JSON list of C-alpha atoms in Angstrom, two decimals:
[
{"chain": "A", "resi": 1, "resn": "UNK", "atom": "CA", "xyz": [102.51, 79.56, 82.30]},
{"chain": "A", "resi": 2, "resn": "UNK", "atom": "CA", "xyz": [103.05, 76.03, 83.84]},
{"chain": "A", "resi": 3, "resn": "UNK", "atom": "CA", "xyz": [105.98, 74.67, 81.95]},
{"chain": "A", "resi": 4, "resn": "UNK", "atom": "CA", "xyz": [105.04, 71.04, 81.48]},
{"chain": "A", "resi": 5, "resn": "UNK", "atom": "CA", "xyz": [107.41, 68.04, 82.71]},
{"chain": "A", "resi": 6, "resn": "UNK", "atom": "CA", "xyz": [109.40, 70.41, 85.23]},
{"chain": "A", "resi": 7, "resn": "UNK", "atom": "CA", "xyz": [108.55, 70.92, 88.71]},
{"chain": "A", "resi": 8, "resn": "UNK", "atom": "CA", "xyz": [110.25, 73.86, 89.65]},
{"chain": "A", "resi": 9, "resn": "UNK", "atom": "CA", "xyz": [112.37, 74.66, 92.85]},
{"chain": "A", "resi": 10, "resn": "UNK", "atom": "CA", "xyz": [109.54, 77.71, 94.10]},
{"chain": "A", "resi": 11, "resn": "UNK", "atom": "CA", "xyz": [112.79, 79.39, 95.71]},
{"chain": "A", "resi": 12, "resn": "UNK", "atom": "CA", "xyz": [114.49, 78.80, 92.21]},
{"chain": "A", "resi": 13, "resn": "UNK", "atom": "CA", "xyz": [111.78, 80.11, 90.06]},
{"chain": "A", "resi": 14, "resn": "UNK", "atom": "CA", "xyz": [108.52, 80.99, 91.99]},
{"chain": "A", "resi": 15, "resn": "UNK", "atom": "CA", "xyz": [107.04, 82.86, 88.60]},
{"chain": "A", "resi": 16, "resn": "UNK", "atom": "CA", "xyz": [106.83, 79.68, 87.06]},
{"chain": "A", "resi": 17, "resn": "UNK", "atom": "CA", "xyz": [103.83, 78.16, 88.36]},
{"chain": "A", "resi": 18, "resn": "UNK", "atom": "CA", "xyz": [100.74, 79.76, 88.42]},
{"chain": "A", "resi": 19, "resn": "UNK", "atom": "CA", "xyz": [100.58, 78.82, 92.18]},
{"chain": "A", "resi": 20, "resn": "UNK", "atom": "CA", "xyz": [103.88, 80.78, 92.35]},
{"chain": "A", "resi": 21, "resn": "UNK", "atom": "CA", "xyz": [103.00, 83.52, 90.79]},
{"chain": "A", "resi": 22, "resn": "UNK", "atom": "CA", "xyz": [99.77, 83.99, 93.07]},
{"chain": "A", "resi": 23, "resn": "UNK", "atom": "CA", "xyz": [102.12, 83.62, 96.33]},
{"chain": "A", "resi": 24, "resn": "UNK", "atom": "CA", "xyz": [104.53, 85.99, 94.98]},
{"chain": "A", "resi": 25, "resn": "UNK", "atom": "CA", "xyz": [101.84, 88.60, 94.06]},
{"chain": "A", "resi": 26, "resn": "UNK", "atom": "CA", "xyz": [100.61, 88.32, 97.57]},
{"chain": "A", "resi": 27, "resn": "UNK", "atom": "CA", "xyz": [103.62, 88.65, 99.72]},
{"chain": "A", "resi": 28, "resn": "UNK", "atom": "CA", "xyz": [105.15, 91.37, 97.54]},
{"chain": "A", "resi": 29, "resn": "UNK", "atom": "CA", "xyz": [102.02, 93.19, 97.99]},
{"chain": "A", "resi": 30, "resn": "UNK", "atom": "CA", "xyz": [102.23, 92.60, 101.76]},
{"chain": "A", "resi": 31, "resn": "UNK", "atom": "CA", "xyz": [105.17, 94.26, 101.94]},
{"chain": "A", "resi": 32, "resn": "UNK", "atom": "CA", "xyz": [103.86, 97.22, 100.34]},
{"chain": "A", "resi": 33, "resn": "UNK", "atom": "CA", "xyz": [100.73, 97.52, 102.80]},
{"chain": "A", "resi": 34, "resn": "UNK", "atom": "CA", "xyz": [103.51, 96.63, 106.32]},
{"chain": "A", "resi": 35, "resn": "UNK", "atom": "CA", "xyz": [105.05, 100.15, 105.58]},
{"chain": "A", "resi": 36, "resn": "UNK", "atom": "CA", "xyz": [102.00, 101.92, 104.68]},
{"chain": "A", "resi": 37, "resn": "UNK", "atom": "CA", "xyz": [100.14, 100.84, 108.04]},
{"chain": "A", "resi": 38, "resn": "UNK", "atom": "CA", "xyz": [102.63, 101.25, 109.58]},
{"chain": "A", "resi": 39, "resn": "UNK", "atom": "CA", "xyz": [103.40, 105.11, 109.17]},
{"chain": "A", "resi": 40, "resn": "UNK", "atom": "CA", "xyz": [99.81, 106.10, 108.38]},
{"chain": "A", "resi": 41, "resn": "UNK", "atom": "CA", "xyz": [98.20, 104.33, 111.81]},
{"chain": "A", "resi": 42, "resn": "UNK", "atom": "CA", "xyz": [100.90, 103.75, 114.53]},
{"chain": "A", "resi": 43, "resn": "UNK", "atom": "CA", "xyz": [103.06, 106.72, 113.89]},
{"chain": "A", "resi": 44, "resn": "UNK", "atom": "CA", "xyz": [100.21, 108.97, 113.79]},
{"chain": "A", "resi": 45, "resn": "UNK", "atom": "CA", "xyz": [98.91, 106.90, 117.08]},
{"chain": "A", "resi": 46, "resn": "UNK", "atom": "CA", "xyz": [101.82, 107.70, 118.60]},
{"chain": "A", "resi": 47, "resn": "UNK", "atom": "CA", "xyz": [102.15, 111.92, 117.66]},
{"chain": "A", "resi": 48, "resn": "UNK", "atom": "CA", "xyz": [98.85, 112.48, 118.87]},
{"chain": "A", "resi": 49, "resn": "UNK", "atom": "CA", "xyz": [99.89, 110.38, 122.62]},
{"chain": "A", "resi": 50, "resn": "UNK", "atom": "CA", "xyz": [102.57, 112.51, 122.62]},
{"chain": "A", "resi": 51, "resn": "UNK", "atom": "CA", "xyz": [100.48, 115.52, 122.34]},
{"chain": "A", "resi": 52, "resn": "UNK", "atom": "CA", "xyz": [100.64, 116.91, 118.25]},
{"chain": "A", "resi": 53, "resn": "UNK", "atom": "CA", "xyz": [98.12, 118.85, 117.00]},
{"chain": "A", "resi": 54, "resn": "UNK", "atom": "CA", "xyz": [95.76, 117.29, 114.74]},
{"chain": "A", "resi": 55, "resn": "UNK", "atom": "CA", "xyz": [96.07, 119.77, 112.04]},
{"chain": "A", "resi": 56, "resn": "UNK", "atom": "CA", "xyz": [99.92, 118.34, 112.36]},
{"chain": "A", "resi": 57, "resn": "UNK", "atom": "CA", "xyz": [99.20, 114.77, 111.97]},
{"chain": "A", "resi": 58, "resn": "UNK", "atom": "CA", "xyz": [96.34, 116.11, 108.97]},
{"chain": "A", "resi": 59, "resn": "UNK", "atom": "CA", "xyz": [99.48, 117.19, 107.14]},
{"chain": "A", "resi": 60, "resn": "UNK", "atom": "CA", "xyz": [101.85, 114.83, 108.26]},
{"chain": "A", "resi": 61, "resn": "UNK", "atom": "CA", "xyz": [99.53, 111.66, 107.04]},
{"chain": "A", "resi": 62, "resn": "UNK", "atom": "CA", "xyz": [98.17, 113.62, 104.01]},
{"chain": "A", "resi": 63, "resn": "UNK", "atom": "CA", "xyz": [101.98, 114.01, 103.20]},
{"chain": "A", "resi": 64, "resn": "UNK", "atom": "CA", "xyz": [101.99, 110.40, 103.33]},
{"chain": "A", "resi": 65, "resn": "UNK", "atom": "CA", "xyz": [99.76, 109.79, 100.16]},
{"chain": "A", "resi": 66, "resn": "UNK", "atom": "CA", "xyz": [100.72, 112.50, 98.06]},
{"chain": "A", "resi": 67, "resn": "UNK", "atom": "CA", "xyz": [103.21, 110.12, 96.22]},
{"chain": "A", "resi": 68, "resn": "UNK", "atom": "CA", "xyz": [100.43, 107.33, 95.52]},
{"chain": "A", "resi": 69, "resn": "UNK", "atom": "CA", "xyz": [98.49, 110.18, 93.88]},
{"chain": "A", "resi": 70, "resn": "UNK", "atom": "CA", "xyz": [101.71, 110.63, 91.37]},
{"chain": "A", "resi": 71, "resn": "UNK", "atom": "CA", "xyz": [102.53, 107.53, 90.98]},
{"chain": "A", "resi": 72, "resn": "UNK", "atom": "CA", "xyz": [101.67, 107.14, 87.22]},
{"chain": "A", "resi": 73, "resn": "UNK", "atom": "CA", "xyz": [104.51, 109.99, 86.73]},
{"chain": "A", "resi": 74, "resn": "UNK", "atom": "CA", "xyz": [107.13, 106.79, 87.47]},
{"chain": "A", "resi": 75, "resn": "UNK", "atom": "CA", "xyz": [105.71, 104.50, 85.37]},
{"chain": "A", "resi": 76, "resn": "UNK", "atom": "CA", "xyz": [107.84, 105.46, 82.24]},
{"chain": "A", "resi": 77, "resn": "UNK", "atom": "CA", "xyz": [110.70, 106.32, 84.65]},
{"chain": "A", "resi": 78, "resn": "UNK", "atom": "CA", "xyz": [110.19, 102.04, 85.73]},
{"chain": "A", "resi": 79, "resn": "UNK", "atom": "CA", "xyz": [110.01, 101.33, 82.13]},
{"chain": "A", "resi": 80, "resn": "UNK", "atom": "CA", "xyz": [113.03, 103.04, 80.61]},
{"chain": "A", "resi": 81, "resn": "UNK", "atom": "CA", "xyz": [115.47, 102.73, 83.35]},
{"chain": "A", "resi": 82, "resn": "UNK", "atom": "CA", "xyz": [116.59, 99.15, 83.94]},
{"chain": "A", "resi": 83, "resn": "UNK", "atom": "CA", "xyz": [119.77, 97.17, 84.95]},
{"chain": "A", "resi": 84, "resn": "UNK", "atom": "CA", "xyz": [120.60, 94.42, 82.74]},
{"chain": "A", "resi": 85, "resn": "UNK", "atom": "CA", "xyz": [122.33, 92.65, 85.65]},
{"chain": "A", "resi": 86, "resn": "UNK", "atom": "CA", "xyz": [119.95, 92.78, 88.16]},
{"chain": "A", "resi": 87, "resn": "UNK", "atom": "CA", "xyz": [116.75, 92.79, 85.65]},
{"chain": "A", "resi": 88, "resn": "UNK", "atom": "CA", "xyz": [114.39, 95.33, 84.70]},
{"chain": "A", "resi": 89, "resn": "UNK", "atom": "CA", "xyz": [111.61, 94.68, 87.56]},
{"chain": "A", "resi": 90, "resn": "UNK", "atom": "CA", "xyz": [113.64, 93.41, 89.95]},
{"chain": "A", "resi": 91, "resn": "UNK", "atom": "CA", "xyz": [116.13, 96.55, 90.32]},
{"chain": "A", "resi": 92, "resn": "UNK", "atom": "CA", "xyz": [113.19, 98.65, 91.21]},
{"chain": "A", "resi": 93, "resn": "UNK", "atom": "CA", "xyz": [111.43, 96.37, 93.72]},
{"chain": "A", "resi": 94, "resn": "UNK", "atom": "CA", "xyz": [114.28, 95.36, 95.16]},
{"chain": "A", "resi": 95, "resn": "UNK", "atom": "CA", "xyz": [115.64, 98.88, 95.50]},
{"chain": "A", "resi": 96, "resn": "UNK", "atom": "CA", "xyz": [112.97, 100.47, 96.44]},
{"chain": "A", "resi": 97, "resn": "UNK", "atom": "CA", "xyz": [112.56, 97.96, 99.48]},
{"chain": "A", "resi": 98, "resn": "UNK", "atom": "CA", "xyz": [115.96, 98.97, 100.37]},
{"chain": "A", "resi": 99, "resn": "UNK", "atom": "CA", "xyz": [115.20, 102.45, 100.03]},
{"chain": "A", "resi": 100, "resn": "UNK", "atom": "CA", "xyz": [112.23, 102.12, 102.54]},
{"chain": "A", "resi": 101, "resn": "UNK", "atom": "CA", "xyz": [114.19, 100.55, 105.37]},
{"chain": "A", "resi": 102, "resn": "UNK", "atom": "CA", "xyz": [116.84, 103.21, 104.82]},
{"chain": "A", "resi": 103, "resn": "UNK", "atom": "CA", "xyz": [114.13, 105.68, 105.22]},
{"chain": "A", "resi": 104, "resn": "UNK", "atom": "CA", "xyz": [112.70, 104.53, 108.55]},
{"chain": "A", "resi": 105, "resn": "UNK", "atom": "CA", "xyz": [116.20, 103.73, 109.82]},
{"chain": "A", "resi": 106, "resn": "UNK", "atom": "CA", "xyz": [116.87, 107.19, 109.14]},
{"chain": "A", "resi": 107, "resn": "UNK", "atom": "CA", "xyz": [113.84, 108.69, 110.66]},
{"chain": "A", "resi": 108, "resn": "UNK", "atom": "CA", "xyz": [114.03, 106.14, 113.94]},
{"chain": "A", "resi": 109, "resn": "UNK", "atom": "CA", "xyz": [116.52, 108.89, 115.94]},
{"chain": "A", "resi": 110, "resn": "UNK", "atom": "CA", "xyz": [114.08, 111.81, 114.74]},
{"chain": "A", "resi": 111, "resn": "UNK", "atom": "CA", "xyz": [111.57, 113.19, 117.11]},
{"chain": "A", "resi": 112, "resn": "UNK", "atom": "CA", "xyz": [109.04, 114.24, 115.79]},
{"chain": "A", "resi": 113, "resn": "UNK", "atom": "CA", "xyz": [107.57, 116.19, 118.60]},
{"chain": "A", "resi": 114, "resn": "UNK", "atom": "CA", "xyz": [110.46, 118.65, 117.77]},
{"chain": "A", "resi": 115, "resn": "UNK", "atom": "CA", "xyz": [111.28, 118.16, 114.23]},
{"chain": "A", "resi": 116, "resn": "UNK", "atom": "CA", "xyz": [108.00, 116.94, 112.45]},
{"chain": "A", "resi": 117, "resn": "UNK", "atom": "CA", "xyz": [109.24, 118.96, 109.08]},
{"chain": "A", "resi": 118, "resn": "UNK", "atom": "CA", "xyz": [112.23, 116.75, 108.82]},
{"chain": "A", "resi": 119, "resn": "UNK", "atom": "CA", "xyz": [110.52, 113.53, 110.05]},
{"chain": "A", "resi": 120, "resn": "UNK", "atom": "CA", "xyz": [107.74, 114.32, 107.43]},
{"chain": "A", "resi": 121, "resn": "UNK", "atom": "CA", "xyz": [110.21, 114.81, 104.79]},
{"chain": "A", "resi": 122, "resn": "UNK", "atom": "CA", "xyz": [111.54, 111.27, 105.51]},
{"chain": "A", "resi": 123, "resn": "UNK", "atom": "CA", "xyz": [108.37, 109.52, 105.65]},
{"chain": "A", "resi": 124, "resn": "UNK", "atom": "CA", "xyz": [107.20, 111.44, 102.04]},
{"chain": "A", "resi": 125, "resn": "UNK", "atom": "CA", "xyz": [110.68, 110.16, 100.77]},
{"chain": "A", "resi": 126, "resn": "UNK", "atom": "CA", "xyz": [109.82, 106.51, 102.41]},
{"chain": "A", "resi": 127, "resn": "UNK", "atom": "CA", "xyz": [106.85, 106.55, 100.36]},
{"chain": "A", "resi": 128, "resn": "UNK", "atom": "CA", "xyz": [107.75, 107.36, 97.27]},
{"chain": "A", "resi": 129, "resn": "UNK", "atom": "CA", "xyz": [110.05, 104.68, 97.23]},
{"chain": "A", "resi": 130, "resn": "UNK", "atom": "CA", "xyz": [106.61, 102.97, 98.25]},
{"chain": "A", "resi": 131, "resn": "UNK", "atom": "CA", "xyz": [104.84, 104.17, 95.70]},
{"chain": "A", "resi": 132, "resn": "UNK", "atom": "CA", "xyz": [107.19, 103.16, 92.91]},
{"chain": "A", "resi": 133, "resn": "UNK", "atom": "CA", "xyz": [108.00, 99.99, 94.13]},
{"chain": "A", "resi": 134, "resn": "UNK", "atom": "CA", "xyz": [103.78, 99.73, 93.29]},
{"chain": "A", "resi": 135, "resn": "UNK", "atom": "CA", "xyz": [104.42, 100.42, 89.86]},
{"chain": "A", "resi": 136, "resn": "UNK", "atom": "CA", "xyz": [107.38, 98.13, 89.84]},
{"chain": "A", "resi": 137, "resn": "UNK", "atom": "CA", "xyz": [105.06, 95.24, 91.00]},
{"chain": "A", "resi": 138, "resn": "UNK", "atom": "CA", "xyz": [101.96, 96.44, 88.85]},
{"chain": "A", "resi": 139, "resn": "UNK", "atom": "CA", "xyz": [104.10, 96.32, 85.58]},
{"chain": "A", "resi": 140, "resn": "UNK", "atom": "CA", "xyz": [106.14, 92.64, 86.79]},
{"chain": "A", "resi": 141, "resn": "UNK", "atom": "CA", "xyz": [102.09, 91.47, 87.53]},
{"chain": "A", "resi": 142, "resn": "UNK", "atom": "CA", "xyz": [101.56, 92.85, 83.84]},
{"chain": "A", "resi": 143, "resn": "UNK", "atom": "CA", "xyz": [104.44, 91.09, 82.35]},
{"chain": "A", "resi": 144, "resn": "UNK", "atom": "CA", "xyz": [104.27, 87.20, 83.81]},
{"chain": "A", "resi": 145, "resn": "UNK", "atom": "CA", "xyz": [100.85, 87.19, 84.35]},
{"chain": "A", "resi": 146, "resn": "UNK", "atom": "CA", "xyz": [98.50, 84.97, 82.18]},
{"chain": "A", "resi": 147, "resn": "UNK", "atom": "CA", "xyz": [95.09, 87.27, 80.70]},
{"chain": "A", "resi": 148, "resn": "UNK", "atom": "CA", "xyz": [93.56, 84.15, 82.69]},
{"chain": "A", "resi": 149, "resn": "UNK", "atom": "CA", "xyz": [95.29, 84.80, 85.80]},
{"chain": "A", "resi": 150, "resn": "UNK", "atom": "CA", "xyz": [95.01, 88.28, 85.75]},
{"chain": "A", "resi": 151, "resn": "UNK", "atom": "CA", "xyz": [91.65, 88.79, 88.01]},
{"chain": "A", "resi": 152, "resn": "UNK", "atom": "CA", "xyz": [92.71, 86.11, 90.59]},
{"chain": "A", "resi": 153, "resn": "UNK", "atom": "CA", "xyz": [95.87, 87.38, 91.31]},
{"chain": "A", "resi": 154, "resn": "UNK", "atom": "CA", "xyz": [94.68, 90.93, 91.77]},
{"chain": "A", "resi": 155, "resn": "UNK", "atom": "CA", "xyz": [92.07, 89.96, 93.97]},
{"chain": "A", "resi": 156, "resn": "UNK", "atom": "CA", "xyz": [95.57, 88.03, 96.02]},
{"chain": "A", "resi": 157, "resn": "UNK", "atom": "CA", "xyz": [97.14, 91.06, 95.61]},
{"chain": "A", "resi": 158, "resn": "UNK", "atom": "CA", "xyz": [94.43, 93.38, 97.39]},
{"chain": "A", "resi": 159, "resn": "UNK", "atom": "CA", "xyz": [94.03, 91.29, 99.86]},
{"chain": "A", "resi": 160, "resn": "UNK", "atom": "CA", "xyz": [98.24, 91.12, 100.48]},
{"chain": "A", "resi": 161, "resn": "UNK", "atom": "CA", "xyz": [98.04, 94.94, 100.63]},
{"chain": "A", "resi": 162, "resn": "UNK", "atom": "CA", "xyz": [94.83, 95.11, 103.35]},
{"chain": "A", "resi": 163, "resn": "UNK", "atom": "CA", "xyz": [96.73, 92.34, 105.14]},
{"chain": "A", "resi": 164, "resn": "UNK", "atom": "CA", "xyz": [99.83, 93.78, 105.26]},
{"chain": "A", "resi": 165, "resn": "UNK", "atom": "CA", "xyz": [98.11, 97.89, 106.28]},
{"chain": "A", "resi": 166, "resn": "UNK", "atom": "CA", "xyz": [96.86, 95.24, 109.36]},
{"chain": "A", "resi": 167, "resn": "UNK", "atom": "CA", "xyz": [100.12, 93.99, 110.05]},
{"chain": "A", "resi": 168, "resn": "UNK", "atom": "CA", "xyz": [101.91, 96.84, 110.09]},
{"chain": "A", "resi": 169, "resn": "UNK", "atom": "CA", "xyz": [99.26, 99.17, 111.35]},
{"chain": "A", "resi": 170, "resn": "UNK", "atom": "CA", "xyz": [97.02, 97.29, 114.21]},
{"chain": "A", "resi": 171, "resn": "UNK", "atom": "CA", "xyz": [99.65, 94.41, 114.71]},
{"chain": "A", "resi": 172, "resn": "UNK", "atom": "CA", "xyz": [102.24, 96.72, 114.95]},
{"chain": "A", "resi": 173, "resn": "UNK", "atom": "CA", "xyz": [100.17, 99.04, 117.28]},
{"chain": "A", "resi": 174, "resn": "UNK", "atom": "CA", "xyz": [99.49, 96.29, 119.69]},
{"chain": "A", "resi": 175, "resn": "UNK", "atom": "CA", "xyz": [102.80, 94.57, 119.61]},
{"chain": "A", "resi": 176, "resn": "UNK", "atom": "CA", "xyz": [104.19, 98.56, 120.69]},
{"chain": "A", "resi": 177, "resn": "UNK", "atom": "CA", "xyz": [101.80, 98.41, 123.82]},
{"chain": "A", "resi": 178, "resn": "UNK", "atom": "CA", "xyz": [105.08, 96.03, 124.99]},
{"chain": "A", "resi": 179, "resn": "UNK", "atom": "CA", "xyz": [107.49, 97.76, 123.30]},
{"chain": "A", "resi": 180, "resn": "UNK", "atom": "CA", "xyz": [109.53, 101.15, 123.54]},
{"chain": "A", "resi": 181, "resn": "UNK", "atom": "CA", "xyz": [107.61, 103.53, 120.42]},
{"chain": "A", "resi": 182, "resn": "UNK", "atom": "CA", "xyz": [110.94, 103.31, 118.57]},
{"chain": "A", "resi": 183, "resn": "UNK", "atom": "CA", "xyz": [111.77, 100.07, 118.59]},
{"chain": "A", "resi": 184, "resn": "UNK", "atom": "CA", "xyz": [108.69, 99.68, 116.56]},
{"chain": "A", "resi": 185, "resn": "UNK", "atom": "CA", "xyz": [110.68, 101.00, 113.18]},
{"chain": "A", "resi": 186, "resn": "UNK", "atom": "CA", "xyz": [113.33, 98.40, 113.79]},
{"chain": "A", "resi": 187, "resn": "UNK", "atom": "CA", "xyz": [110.02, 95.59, 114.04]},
{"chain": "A", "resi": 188, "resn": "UNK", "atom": "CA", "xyz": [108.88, 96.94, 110.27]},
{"chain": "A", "resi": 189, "resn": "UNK", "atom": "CA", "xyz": [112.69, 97.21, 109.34]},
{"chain": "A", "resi": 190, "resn": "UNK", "atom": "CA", "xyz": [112.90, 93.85, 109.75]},
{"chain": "A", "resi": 191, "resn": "UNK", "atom": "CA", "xyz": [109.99, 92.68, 108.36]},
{"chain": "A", "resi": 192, "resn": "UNK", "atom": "CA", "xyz": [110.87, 94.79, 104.54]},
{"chain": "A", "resi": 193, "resn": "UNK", "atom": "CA", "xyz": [114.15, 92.88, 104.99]},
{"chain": "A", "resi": 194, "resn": "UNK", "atom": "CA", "xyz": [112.27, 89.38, 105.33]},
{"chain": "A", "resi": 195, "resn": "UNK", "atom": "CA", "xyz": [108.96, 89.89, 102.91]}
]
């Protein structure tokens, strides 16, 4: 919905062009994929180095989708609860963002050679934030979306999601070769905080 004779600031207002709203799609979607690669491929990397059984990490990544398989349980939970200040899409993606860097920051002193209950209980927690933040997004792409826009952006939005599972899964993973393991969270920490 180009609105004619105004060139908006895309900082301002970056729903307002369509070019905008394809952008937008994109990067929000890879911030959704940076966490998910992130947990699924370079923390499970990293418990089988330090010696976890793989029946562990089974459970421990398994864990890790359980809330994407519930996810349509939030939808009317992201439709009915809103905050007039902040705006009714924006709360939730914004929040849940926030509540995914909490989550890693909180799991970064855990080991989970020792505690894996605990640190799974995190990451299931960091992903349902995850998860709902998805529906947040899904129903925002619903909302400001064109019918005509609709198959373009999604295809954007895949593509945000694969590219940000690569980012913080194999780009993460090689950038820890350099790195102490833990440092690693802080990386993705501050990547949520700049996507």
């Amino acid at each position: 919905m180009d609105l004619p004779g105004r060139t908006p600031n895309f900082w301002i207002d970056s729903l307002a062009t369509r070019r905008g709203r394809l952008l937008t799609f994109f990067l929000l979607y890879v911030s959704e994929g940076i966490p998910l690669g992130f947990t699924a491929t370079v923390i499970a990397t990293h418990m089988r180095r330090d010696g976890l059984d793989p029946a562990v990490i089974g459970a421990y990544v398994g864990s890790l989708y359980l809330p994407w398989a519930f996810k349509w349980a939030f939808g009317p939970i992201v439709d009915t609860v809103t905050s007039s200040r902040f705006g009714r899409r924006r709360t939730w993606i914004v929040g849940a963002q926030i509540g995914m860097m909490a989550t890693l920051l909180a799991a970064l002193p855990i080991d989970f050679s020792t505690n894996i209950s605990l640190f799974t209980a995190l990451i299931l927690v960091h992903n349902i934030f995850a998860a709902t933040q998805d529906v947040a997004i899904d129903a925002l792409a619903v909302q400001m979306l064109p019918a005509s826009e609709r198959g373009t952006a999604n295809g954007f939005m895949f593509a945000g999601q694969a590219i940000g599972q690569a980012i913080g899964g194999s780009g993460v993973l090689l950038i820890a070769s350099t790195l102490p393991f833990k440092s690693t969270f802080l990386l993705v920490i501050g990547a949520l905080g700049i996507i």
